[in-house]
Coordinates of C-alpha atoms and ligand atoms in Angstrom, one line a residue:
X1 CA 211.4 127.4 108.4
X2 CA 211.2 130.0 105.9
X3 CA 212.9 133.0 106.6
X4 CA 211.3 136.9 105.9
X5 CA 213.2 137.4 102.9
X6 CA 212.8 134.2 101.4
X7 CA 208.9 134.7 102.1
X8 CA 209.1 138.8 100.7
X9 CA 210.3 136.5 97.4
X10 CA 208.2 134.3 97.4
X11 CA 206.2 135.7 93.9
X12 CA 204.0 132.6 92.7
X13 CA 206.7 130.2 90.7
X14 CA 206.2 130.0 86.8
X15 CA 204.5 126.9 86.2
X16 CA 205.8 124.7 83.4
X17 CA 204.4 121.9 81.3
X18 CA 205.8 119.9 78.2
X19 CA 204.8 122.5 75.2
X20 CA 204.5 126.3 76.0
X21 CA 200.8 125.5 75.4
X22 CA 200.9 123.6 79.0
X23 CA 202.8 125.7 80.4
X24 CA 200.5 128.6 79.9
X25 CA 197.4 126.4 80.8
X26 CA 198.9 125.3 84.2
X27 CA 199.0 129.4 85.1
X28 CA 195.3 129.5 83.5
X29 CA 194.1 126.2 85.9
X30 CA 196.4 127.6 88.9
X31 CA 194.6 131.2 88.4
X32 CA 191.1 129.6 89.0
X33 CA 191.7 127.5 92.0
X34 CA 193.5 130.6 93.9
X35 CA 190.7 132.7 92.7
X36 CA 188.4 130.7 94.0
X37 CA 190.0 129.9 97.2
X38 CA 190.6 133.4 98.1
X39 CA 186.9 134.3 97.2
X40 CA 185.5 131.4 99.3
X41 CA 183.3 131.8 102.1
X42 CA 185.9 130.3 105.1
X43 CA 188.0 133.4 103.6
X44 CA 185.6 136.5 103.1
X45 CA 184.1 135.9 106.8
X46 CA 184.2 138.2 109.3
X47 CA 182.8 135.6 112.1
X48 CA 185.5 134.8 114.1
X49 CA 185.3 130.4 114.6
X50 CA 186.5 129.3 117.8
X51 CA 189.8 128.3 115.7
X52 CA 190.5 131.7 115.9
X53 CA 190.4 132.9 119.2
X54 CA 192.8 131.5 120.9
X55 CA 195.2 132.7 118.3
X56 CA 197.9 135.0 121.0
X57 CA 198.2 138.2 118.7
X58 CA 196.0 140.9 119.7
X59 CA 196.5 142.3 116.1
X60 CA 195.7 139.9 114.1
X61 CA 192.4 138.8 115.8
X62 CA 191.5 142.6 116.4
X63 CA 192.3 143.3 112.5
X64 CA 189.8 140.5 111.7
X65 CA 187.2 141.5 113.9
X66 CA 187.2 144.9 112.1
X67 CA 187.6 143.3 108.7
X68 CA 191.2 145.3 108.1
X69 CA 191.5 144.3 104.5
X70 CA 194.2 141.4 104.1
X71 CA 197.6 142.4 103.1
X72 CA 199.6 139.0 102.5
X73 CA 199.1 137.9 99.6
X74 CA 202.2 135.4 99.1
X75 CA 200.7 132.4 101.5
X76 CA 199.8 129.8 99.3
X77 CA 196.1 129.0 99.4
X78 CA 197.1 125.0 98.3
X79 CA 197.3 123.9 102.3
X80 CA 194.4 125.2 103.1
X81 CA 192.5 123.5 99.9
X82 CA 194.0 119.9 100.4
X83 CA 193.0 120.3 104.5
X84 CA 189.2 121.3 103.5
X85 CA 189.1 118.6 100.5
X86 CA 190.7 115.8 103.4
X87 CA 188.2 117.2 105.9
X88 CA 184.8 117.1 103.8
X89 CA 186.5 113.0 102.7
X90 CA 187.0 112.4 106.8
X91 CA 183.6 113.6 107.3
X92 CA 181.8 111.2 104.7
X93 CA 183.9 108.4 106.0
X94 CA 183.0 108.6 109.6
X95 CA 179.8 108.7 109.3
X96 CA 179.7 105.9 106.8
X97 CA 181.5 104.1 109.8
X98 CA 178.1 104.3 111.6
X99 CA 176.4 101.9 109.6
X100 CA 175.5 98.4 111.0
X101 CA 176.7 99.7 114.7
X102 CA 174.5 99.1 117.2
X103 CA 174.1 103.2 117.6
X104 CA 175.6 105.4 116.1
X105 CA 179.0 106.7 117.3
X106 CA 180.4 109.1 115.2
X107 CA 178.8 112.7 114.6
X108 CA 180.9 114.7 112.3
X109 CA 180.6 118.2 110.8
X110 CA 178.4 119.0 113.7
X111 CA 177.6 122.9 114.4
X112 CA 178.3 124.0 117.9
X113 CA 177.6 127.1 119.8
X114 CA 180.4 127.3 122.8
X115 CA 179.2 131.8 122.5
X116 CA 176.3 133.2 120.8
X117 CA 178.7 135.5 118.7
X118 CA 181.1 132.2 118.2
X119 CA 179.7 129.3 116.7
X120 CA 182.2 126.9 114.7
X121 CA 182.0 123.1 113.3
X122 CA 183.3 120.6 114.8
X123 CA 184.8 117.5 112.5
X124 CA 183.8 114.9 114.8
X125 CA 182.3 114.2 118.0
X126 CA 183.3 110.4 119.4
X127 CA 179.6 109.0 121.6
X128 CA 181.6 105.9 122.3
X129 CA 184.7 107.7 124.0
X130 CA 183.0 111.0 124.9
X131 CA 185.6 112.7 123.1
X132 CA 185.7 115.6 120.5
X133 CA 188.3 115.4 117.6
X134 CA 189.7 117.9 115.7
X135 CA 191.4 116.8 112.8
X136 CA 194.4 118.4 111.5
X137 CA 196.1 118.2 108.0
X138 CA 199.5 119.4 108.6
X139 CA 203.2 119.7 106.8
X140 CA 206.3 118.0 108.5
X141 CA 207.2 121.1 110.4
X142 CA 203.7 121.4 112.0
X143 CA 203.6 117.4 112.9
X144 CA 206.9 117.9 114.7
X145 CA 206.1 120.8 116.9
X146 CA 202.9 118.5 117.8
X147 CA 204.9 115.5 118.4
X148 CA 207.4 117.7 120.1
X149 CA 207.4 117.9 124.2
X150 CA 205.5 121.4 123.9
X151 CA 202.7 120.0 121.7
X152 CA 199.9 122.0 119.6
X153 CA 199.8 125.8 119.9
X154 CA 197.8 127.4 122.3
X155 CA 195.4 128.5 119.7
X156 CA 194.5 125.0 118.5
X157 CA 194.0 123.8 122.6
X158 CA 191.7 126.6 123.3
X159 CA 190.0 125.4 119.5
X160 CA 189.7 122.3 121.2
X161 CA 188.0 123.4 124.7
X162 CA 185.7 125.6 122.9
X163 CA 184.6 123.0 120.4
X164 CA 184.3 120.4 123.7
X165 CA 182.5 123.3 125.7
X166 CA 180.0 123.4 122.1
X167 CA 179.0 119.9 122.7
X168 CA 178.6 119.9 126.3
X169 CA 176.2 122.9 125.9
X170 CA 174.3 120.4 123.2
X171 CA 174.1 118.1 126.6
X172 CA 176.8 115.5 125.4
X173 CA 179.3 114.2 127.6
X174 CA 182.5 115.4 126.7
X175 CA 185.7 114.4 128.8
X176 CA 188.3 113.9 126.6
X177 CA 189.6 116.3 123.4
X178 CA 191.6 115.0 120.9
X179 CA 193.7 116.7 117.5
X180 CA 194.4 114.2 115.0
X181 CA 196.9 115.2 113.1
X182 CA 197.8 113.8 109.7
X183 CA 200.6 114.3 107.1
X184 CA 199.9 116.4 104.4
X185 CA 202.6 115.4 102.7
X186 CA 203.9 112.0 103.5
X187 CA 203.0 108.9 101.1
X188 CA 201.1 107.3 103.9
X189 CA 199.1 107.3 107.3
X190 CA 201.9 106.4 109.8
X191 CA 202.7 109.6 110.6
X192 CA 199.0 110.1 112.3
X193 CA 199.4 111.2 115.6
X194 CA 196.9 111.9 117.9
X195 CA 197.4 114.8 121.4
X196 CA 194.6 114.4 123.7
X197 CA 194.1 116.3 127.0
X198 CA 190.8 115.5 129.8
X199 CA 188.6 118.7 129.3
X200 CA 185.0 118.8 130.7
X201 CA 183.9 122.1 133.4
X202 CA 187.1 122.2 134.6
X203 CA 188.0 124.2 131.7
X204 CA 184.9 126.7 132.1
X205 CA 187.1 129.4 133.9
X206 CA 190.0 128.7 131.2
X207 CA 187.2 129.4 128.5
X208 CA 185.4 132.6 130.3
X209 CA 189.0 134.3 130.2
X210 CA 188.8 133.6 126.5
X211 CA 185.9 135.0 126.1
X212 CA 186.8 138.3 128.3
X213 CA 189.7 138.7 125.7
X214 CA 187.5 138.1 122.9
X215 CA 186.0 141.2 124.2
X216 CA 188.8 143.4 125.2
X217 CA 189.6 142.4 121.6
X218 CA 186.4 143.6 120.0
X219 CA 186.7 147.1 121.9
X220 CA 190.0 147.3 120.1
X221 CA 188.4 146.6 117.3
X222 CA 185.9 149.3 117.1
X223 CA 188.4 151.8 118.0
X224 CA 189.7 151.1 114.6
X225 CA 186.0 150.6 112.6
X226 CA 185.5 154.3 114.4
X227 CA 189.4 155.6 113.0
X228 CA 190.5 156.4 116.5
X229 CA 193.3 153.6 116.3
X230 CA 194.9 151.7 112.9
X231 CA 196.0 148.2 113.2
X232 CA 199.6 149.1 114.2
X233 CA 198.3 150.7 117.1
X234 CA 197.4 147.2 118.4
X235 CA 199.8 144.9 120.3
X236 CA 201.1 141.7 118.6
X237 CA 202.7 138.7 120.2
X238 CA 203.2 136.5 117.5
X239 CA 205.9 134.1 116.3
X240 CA 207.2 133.7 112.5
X241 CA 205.0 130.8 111.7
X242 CA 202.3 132.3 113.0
X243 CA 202.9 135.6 111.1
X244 CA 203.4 133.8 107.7
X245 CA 199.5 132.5 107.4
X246 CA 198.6 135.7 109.1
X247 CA 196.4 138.1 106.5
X248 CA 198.1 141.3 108.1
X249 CA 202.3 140.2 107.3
X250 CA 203.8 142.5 105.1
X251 CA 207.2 142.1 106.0
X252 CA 208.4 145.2 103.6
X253 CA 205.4 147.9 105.7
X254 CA 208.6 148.0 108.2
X255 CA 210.3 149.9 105.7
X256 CA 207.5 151.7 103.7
X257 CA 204.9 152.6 106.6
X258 CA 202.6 150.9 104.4
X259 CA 199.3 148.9 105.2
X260 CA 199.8 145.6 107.3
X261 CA 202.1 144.3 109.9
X262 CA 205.7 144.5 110.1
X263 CA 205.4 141.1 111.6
X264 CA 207.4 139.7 115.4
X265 CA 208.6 142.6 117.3
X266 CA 207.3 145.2 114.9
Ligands
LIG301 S1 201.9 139.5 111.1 FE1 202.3 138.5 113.0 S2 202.6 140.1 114.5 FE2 201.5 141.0 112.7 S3 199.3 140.8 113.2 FE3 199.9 139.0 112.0 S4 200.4 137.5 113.6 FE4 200.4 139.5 114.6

């Protein structure tokens, strides 16, 4: 786990390459892919997916419902690039898989509408097992907690519900979600593991007290749009590795009253 001051450091490394030519060209290539990461659309929105709403800070999901400009700028955007690249590959795969099956039972990259205001995309929807998948591209530290006793965070269960809750509305059965997740960084697939849980209406009241957050949340929200509250007016309840990939943490705004979030018990 990395630790605040070791993130506060963490200034982009200088990239090397056999001549001083190489080296300089690395920076140039590395310049372009964060640029264009950071300008995507998954990054500019202001539409919050259900992956985002079960996230347990109040801050953070208020700051992005008002579009609070982003304040970390250390998190390395390379994660998030091999987990879209691995996701479109997964998506092509599966529903290659379809052909010569007697129907077909994979439906990937499929949009679903669990709220009006919260549509998302779920990677892949299972007609053979009524199940919805989620797939997940994670380091070593992530694939343990999921492996661990405790399992996923809340934020990628209630992901999960909501995507299941997207297909049932489409008039699929859905009893079963699942998050596969795979290593980002090991050498192989035998580190995928898979966490499943039964969902189906059972999970309706579970997914209306989302949604009443959701709205508690976008009251908060417009209290800032209309200046009556700033973003460290709102409550957090957040964890370290939670903060790190959060657009608010600016671990040194503890010190300087500056914009952002102090981070865990700021
Ligand atoms: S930095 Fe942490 S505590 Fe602050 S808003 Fe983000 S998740 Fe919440």
């Amino acid at each position: 786990m990395t630790s605040v001051s070791e993130f506060m450091k963490a200034a982009p490394a200088r990239l090397e390459g056999n001549t001083p030519w190489a080296s300089r060209y690395a920076g140039e290539l590395r310049r372009v892919v964060v640029e264009q990461a950071n300008g995507s659309a998954r990054n500019v929105q202001r539409h919050l997916g259900p992956s985002e709403l079960g996230v347990p800070c109040d801050r953070q999901v208020v700051g992005k419902l008002a579009g609070v400009p982003a304040t970390n700028h250390v998190a390395d955007p390379w994660p998030s690039i091999v987990g879209t690249a691995v996701h479109a590959w997964l998506a092509d795969a599966f529903t290659a898989a379809n052909a010569g099956l007697d129907f077909p039972r994979w439906l990937a990259e499929q949009r679903v509408v669990p709220h009006p205001d919260h549509s998302g995309t779920g990677d892949l929807y299972d007609a053979k097992e009524s199940a919805v998948v989620d797939h997940k591209v994670l380091g070593e530290s992530s694939m343990a907690k999921i492996r661990s006793v405790a399992g996923p965070p809340i934020k990628y269960i209630i992901q999960l519900i909501l995507y299941g809750k997207g297909f049932r509305l489409m008039g699929l059965p859905v009893t079963r979600v699942a998050l596969a997740a795979y290593p980002r960084t090991a050498a192989s697939l035998d580190g995928l593991y898979v966490w499943e849980r039964a969902t189906g209406p059972q999970d309706d009241a579970l997914i209306e007290e989302v949604f009443a957050l959701t709205g508690r949340r976008k009251q908060m929200a417009e209290e800032i749009i209309s200046g009556r509250l700033t973003l460290t007016d709102i409550p957090t309840s957040a964890d370290d590795s939670e903060c790190f990939f959060c657009p608010f943490y600016r671990p040194q705004s503890k010190r300087d009253n500056g914009p952002g979030c102090p981070g865990p018990n700021s």
